[in-house]
Amino acid sequence: MRANKAAKCIAKEMFQLCQVIEENGHRNSPSSYEITITFGDLFKIYQFISDKLVGILLRARKHNMLHFEGEMLFQRRDEQKVIHLLLNHQQILLGLAQH
């Protein structure tokens, strides 16, 4: 029972992260669905939301919600690394509603 509750909480945090990227990221072109944000920009925004950003990023990548190069992201060293959101707006809303 506790494991299910934790899994739902983590899933909700991953969808909330995707929502933050969608709201604060940049579309590569007006006709493009791809939204990107640098790790540095995301870190500045997200530090007021949670101190678990890197862990949530890793978990969201494992679930094919987003993509970035490399195994791990570190503050300062990887601030220019680009994070690609792989979910569209409807998928994010559906995920948030389910969790």
XYZ file of C-alpha atoms in Angstrom:
99
model
C 0.000 0.000 0.000
C 2.767 2.450 0.912
C 4.659 1.534 -2.286
C 1.614 2.328 -4.425
C 1.217 5.703 -2.746
C 4.906 6.494 -3.299
C 4.695 5.441 -6.960
C 1.698 7.729 -7.516
C 3.504 10.617 -5.823
C 6.581 10.133 -8.007
C 4.459 9.873 -11.162
C 2.708 13.124 -10.262
C 6.077 14.842 -9.726
C 7.262 13.656 -13.153
C 4.159 15.035 -14.876
C 4.494 18.305 -12.931
C 8.099 18.555 -14.145
C 6.893 18.060 -17.728
C 4.328 20.803 -17.172
C 7.047 23.185 -15.926
C 9.135 22.414 -19.025
C 6.118 22.949 -21.279
C 5.293 26.298 -19.639
C 8.864 27.633 -19.516
C 10.598 25.920 -22.432
C 11.012 27.070 -26.009
C 9.415 25.738 -29.171
C 12.008 25.255 -31.904
C 9.599 26.672 -34.493
C 5.942 27.732 -34.498
C 4.941 24.515 -36.281
C 7.094 22.289 -34.077
C 5.693 20.315 -31.173
C 9.130 19.854 -29.630
C 9.747 21.953 -26.534
C 13.240 22.324 -25.080
C 14.832 23.997 -22.082
C 18.402 24.081 -20.842
C 19.246 22.361 -17.580
C 20.505 25.689 -16.203
C 17.213 27.462 -16.904
C 15.197 24.552 -15.544
C 17.344 24.400 -12.421
C 16.746 28.109 -11.716
C 12.991 27.666 -12.069
C 12.698 24.327 -10.309
C 14.844 25.079 -7.252
C 11.836 26.837 -5.731
C 9.595 23.817 -6.352
C 11.695 20.849 -5.262
C 15.227 19.860 -4.334
C 14.841 16.549 -6.215
C 15.184 17.871 -9.787
C 17.941 15.550 -11.022
C 16.273 12.455 -9.580
C 12.950 13.354 -11.164
C 14.672 14.087 -14.493
C 16.320 10.661 -14.461
C 13.060 8.901 -13.631
C 11.113 10.874 -16.275
C 13.725 9.972 -18.899
C 13.421 6.298 -17.928
C 9.661 6.582 -18.592
C 10.231 8.272 -22.009
C 8.717 11.572 -20.901
C 11.813 13.593 -21.793
C 15.334 13.176 -23.158
C 18.766 14.645 -22.511
C 22.319 13.603 -23.382
C 24.541 11.984 -20.788
C 23.931 9.809 -17.773
C 23.627 12.534 -15.113
C 23.249 16.315 -15.017
C 25.280 18.461 -12.653
C 24.765 22.093 -11.718
C 27.337 24.402 -13.336
C 28.913 21.698 -15.530
C 25.767 20.856 -17.505
C 23.841 24.135 -17.474
C 23.821 24.336 -21.294
C 22.613 20.756 -21.825
C 19.254 20.732 -23.583
C 16.295 18.783 -22.210
C 13.707 17.703 -24.797
C 10.099 17.228 -23.692
C 8.661 14.121 -25.392
C 5.048 14.445 -24.187
C 2.425 16.697 -25.717
C 0.044 18.921 -23.768
C -2.789 16.360 -23.694
C -0.516 13.596 -22.397
C 0.666 15.853 -19.568
C -2.886 16.834 -18.590
C -4.026 13.211 -18.683
C -1.082 12.131 -16.544
C -1.760 14.847 -13.985
C -5.453 13.928 -13.835
C -4.647 10.269 -13.233
C -2.274 10.977 -10.373
